[in-house]
Short mmCIF file of C-alpha atoms in Angstrom, two decimals:
data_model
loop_
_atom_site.label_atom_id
_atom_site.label_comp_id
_atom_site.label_asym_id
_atom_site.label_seq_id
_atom_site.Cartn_x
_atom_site.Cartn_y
_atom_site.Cartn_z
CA UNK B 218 114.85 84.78 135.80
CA UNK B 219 111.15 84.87 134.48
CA UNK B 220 111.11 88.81 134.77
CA UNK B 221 114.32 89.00 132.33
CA UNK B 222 112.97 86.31 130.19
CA UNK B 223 109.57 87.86 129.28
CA UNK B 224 112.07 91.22 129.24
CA UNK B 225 114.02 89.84 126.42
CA UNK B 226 110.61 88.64 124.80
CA UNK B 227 108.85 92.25 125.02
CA UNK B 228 112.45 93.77 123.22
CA UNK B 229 112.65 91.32 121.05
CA UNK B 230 108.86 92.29 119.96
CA UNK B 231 109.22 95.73 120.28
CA UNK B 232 112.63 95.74 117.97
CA UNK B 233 110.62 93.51 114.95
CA UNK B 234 107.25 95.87 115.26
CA UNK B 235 109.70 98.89 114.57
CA UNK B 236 111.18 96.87 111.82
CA UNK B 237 107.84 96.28 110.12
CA UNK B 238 106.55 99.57 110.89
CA UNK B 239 109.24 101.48 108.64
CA UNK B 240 109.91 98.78 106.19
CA UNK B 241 107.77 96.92 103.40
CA UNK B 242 107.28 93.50 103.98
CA UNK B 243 108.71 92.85 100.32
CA UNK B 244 112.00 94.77 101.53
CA UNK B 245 112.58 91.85 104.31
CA UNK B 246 111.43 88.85 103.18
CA UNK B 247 110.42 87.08 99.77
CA UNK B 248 106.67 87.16 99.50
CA UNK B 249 104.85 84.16 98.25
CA UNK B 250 102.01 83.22 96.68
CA UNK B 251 98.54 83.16 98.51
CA UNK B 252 100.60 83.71 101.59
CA UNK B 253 100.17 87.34 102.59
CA UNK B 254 98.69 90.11 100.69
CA UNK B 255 101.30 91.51 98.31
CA UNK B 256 103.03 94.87 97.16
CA UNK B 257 101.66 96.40 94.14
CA UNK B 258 104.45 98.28 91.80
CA UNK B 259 101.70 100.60 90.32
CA UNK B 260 104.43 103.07 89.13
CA UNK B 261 106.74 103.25 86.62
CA UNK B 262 109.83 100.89 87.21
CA UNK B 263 113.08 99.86 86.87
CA UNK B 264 114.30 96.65 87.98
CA UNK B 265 117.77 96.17 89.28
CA UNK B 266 118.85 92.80 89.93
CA UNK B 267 121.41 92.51 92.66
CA UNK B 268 123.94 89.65 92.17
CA UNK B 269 125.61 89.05 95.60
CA UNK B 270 122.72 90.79 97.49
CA UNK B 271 120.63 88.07 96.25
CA UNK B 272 117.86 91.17 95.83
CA UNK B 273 115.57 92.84 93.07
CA UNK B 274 115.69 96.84 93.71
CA UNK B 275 112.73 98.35 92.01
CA UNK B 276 112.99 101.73 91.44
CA UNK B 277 110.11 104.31 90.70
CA UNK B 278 111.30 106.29 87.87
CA UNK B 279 108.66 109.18 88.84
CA UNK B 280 111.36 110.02 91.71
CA UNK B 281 114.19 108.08 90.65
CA UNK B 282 114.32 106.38 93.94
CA UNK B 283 114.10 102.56 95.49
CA UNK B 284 110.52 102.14 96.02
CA UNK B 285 110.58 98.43 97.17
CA UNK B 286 113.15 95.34 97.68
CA UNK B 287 112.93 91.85 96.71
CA UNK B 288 114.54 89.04 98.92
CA UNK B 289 115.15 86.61 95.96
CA UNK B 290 114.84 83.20 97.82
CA UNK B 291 115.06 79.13 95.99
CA UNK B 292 111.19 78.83 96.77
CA UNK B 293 111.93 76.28 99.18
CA UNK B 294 112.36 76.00 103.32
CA UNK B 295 109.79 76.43 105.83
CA UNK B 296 106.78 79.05 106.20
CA UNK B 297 107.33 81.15 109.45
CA UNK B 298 103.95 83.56 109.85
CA UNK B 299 103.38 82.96 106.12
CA UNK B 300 106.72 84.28 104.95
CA UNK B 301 108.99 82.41 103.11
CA UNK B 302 112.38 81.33 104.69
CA UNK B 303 113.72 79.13 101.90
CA UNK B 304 117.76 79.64 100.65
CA UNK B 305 118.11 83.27 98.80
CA UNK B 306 119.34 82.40 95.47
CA UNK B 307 123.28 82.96 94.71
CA UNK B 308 124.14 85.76 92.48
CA UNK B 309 121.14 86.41 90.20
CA UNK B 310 122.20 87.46 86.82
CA UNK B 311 120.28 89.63 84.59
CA UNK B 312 116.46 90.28 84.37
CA UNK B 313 113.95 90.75 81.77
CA UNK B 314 109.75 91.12 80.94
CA UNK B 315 107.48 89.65 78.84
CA UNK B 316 105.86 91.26 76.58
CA UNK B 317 102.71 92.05 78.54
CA UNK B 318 105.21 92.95 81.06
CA UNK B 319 103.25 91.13 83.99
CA UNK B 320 106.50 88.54 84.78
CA UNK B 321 109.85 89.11 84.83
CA UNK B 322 112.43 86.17 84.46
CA UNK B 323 116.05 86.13 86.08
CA UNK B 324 118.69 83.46 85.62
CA UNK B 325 120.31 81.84 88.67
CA UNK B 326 124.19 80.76 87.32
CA UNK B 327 125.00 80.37 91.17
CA UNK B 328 128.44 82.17 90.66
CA UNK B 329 129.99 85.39 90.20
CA UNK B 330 129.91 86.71 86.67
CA UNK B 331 130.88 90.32 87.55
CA UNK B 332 134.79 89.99 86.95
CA UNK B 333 134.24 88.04 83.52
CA UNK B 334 132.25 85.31 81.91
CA UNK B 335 134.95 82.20 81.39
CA UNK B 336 135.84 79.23 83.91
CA UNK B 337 132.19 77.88 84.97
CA UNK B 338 132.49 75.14 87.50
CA UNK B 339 131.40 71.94 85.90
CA UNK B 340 128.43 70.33 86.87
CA UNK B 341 127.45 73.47 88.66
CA UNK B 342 122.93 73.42 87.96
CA UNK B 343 121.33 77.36 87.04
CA UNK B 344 117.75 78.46 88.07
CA UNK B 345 115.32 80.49 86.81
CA UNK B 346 113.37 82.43 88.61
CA UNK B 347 110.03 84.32 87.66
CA UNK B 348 108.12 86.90 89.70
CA UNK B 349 105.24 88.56 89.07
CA UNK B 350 106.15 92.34 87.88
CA UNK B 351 103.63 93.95 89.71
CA UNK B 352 103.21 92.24 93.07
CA UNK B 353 106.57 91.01 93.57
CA UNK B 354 105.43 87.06 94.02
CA UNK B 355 107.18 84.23 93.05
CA UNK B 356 105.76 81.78 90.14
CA UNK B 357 108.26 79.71 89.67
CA UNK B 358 111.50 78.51 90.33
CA UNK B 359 112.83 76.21 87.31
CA UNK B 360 116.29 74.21 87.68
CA UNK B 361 118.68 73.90 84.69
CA UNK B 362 121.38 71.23 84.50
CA UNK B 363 123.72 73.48 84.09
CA UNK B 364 124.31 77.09 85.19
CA UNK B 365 122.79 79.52 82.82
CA UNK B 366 123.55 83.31 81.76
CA UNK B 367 120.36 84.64 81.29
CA UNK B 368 116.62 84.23 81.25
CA UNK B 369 114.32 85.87 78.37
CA UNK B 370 110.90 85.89 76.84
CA UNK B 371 110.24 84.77 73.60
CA UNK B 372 108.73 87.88 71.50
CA UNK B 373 105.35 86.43 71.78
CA UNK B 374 105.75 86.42 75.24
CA UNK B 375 104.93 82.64 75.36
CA UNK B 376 108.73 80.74 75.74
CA UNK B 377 111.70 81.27 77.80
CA UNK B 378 114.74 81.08 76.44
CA UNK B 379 118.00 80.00 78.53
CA UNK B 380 121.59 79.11 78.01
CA UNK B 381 123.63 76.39 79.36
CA UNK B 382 126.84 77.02 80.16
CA UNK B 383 128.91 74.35 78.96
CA UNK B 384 131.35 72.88 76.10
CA UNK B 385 128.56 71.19 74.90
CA UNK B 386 126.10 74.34 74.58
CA UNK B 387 122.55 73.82 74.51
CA UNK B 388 119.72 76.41 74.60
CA UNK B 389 116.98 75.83 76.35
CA UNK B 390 112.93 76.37 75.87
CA UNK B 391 110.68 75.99 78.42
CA UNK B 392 106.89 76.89 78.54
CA UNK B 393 105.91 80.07 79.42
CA UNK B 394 102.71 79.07 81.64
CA UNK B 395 103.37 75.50 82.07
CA UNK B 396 107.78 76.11 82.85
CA UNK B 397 107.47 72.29 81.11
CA UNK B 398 110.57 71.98 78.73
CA UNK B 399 109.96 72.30 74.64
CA UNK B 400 112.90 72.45 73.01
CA UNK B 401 116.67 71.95 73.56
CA UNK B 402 118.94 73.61 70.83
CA UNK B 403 122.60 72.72 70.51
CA UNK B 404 124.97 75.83 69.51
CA UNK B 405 128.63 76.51 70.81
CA UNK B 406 131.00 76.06 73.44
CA UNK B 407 129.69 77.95 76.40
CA UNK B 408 127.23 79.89 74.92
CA UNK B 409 126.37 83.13 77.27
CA UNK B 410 123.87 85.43 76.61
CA UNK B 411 120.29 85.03 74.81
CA UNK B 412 118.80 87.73 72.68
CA UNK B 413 116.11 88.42 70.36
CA UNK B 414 116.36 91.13 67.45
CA UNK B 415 114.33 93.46 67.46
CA UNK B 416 111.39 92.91 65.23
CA UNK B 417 111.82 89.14 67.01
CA UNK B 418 112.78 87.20 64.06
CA UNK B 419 115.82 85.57 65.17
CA UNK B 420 117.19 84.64 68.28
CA UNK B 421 121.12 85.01 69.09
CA UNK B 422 123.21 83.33 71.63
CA UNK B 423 126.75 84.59 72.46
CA UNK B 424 129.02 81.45 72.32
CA UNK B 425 131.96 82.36 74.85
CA UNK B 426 134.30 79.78 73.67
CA UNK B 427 133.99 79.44 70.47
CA UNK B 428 134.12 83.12 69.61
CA UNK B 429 130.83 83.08 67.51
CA UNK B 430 127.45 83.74 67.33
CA UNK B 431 124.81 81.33 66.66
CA UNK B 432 121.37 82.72 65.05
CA UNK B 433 118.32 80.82 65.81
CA UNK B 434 114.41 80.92 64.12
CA UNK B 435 112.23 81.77 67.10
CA UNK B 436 109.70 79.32 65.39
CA UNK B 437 111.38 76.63 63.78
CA UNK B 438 114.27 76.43 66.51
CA UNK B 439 116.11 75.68 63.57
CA UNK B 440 119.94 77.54 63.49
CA UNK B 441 120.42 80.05 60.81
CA UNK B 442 123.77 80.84 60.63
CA UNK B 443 126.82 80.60 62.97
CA UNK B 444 128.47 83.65 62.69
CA UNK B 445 132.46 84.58 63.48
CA UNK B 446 133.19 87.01 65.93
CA UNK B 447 135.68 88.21 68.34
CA UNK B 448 137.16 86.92 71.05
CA UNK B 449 134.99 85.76 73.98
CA UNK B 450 131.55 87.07 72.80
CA UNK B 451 129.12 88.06 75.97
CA UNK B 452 125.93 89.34 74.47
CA UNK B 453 124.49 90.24 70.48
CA UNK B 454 122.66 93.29 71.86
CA UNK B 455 119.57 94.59 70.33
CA UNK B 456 119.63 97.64 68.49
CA UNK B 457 116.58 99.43 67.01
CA UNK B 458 118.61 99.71 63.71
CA UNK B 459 118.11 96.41 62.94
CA UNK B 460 121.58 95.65 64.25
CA UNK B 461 123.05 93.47 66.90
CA UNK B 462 125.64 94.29 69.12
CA UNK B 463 128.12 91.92 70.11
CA UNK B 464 130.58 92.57 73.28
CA UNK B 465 133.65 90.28 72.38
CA UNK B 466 135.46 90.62 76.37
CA UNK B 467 138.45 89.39 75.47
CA UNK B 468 138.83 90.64 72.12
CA UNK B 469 137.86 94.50 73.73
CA UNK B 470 135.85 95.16 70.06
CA UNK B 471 132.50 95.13 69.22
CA UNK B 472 131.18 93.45 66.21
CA UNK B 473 127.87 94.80 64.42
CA UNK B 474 125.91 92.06 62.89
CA UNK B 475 122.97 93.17 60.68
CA UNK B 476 119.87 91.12 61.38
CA UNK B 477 118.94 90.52 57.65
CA UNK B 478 121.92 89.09 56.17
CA UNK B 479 123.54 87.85 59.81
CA UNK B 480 126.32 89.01 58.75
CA UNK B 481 128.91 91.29 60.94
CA UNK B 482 129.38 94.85 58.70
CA UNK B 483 131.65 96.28 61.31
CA UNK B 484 134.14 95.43 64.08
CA UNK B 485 134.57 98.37 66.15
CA UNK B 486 138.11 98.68 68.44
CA UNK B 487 137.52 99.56 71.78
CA UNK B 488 140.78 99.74 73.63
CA UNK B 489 139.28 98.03 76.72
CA UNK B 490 136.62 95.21 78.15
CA UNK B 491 133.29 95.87 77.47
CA UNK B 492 130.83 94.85 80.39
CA UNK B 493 127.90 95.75 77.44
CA UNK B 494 126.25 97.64 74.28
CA UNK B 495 123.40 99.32 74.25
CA UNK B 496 122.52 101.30 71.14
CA UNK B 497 120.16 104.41 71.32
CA UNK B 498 117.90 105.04 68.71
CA UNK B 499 116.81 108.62 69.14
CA UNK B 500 120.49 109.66 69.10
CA UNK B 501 121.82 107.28 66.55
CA UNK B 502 124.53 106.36 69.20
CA UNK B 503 126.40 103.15 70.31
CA UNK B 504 126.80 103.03 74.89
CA UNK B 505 129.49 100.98 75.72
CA UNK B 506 130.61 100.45 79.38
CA UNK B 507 133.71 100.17 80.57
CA UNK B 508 133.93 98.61 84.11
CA UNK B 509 137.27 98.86 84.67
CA UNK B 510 137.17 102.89 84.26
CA UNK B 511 133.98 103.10 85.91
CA UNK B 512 133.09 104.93 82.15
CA UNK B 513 130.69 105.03 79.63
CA UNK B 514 131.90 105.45 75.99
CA UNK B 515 129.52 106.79 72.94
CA UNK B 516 130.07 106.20 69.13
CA UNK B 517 127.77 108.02 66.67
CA UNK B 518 127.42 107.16 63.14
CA UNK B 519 129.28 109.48 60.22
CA UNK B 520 127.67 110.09 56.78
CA UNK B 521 128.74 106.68 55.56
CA UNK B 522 127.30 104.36 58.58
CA UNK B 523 130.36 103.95 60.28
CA UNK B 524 130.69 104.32 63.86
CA UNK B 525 133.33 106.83 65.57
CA UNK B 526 134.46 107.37 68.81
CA UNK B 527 132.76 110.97 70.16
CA UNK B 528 133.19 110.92 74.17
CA UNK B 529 133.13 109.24 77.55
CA UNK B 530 131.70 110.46 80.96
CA UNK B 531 132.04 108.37 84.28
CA UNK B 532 129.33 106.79 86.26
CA UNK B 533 131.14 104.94 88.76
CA UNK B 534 133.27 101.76 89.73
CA UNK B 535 132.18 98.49 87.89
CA UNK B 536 129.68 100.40 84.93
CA UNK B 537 127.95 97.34 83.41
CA UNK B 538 123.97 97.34 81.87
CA UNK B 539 122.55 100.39 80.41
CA UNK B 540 118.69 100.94 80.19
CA UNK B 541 117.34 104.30 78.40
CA UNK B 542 113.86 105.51 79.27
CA UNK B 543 113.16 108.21 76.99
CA UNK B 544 116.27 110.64 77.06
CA UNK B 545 117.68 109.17 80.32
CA UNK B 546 119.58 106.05 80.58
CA UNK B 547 120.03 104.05 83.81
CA UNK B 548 123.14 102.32 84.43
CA UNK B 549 124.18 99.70 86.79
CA UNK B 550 127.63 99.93 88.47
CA UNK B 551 128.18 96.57 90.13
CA UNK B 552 131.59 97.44 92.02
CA UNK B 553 129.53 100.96 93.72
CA UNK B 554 126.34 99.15 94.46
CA UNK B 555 124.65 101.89 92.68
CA UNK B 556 123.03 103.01 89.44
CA UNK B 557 124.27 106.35 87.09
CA UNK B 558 120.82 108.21 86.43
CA UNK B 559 121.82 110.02 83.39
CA UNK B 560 120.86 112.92 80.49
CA UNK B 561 121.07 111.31 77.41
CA UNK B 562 121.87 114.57 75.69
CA UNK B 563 124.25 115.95 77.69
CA UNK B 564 125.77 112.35 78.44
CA UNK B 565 125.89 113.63 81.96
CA UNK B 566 125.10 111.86 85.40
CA UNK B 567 122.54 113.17 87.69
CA UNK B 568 121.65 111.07 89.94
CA UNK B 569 123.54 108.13 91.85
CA UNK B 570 120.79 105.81 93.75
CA UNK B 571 122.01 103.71 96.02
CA UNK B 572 120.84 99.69 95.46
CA UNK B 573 122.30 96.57 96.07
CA UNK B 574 125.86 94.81 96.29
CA UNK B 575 126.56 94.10 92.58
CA UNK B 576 123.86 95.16 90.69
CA UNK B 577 123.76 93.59 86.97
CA UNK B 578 120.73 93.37 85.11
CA UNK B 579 118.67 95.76 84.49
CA UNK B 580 114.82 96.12 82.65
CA UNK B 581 112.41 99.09 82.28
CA UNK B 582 108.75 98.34 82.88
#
């Protein structure tokens, strides 16, 4: 019996000394701080937040391939050969940097938001996690009272901003450094999504329920306008036009509210859900995704301003966030597990790389 027990042992070694050999230590388990001697993502990146793998894919966008994994974990549970064991957390949604693009910040809702954004469990609490962007390491893991949407940086790089998913919408503002709580900003029913324009002046949260807008000074965290939109807003998405971009789900339009007057100047008819906008710049054209075609659709402006349907192309099953880089865009396709690498000019994909199950958010450092 002693000769097959120290058997099993010398396997059992054998079996996680192969494991270690070929894979990162950030690709199996969460690395904390002063704990073991992290990664370092000295390459250009794009982070892909993986919802029900609980994971951070990080991409380097000199190959277009996963460099390194992050096991997203609650910061708690016991330290096994200074590793950290704790709970992963359940189904990270969306990711974004500061402005020195050092941290990144991901909300925690602790539920499924990939087939829709309406019915939140009450009482359910949100997280926040942040990670340092170049090591991988976790800083901090904040609880909300109530599950949020999102997690961003203020502009200045020195607030995060958070939603709280409830009938009685708040916003939340926590330090940047400290993670101590400033501010707490009532807007609408179930308010989703939190975005900044993007010269930073105003802040916008998507209220779900109440099929509006709210616009927020950054400073002041006094509320600018409330502004009507369609049905089931997700997300006022930044455009470099000076324009937001709001994804009404229910409503399948998109309404264009200009960040000087917050006003909307155009509601544009889809024909299906939108799982979000992104507007590119160099082009002068409006990405929409359409998860239940596995498509992308583009608009381009005419002579007057007004947007017009020009084409589609496929990425794959569950299209959701778009990125651009340049003149490629990345997009995340949560029911393939993958992200679209594609040619902005020829709107054509040319890569598919493999990530994690349900891959949301997306950010380009």
């Amino acid at each position: 019996m002693q000769f097959v027990s120290e058997l099993l042992v010398l396997i059992l070694s054998l079996g996680l000394i192969g494991l270690f050999r070929k894979t990162k230590i950030s690709q199996v388990f969460f690395i904390p701080p002063k704990t073991l001697e992290p990664e370092n993502f000295n390459y250009p990146a794009a982070y892909v937040v993986n919802g029900e793998s609980s994971t951070v894919s990080i991409i380097n966008l000199n190959t277009n391939e996963v460099a390194n994994l992050i096991q997203l974990t609650d910061g708690s549970g016991t330290q096994m050969q200074g590793m950290n064991m704790g709970k992963t957390l359940t189904f990270p949604h969306h990711i974004y940097l500061n402005t020195s693009k050092t941290q990144i910040a991901i909300a925690a809702p602790g539920m499924d938001l990939s087939a829709g954004h309406s019915g939140g469990m009450a009482g359910m609490k949100g997280k926040i996690a942040v990670l340092d962007a170049v090591t991988g390491v976790n800083v901090k893991i904040v609880e909300t009272p109530i599950m949020n949407h999102n997690a961003i940086y203020s502009t200045d790089g020195k607030e995060i901003w958070t939603s709280q998913m409830d009938e009685v919408g708040k916003v939340l503002v926590y330090d940047a450094t400290t993670f101590a709580l400033k501010s707490t900003i009532l807007v609408g029913k179930e308010p989703a999504e939190v975005t900044f324009s993007n010269d930073g002046t105003v802040a916008f949260v998507a209220n779900g329920m109440d099929n509006s807008v709210t616009a927020i000074n950054p400073t002041t965290k006094a509320i600018l306008a409330t502004i009507p939109v369609g049905k089931n807003p997700v997300g006022a998405w930044i455009g470099s036009d000076n324009r937001m971009y709001v994804d009404n789900e229910d409503g399948q339009t998109v309404s264009t509210i200009d960040v000087k007057t917050l006003k909307v100047v155009e509601i544009v008819a889809l024909g299906f859900m939108p799982g979000y906008v992104a507007y590119q710049g160099d082009m002068k054209e409006m990405w929409v995704t359409d998860p239940m075609a596995g498509k992308v659709h583009w608009w381009t402006k005419d002579a007057t301003g007004k947007m017009v349907r020009t084409g589609a192309f496929a990425t794959a099953a569950g299209s959701h966030a778009i990125a651009f880089k340049d003149m490629t865009a990345y997009v995340t396709n949560q029911e393939a597990a993958n992200v679209s690498v594609v040619d902005v000019m020829q709107h054509k994909v040319t890569k598919t790389i493999a990530v994690g199950k349900k891959p949301n958010g997306i950010v380009i450092r």
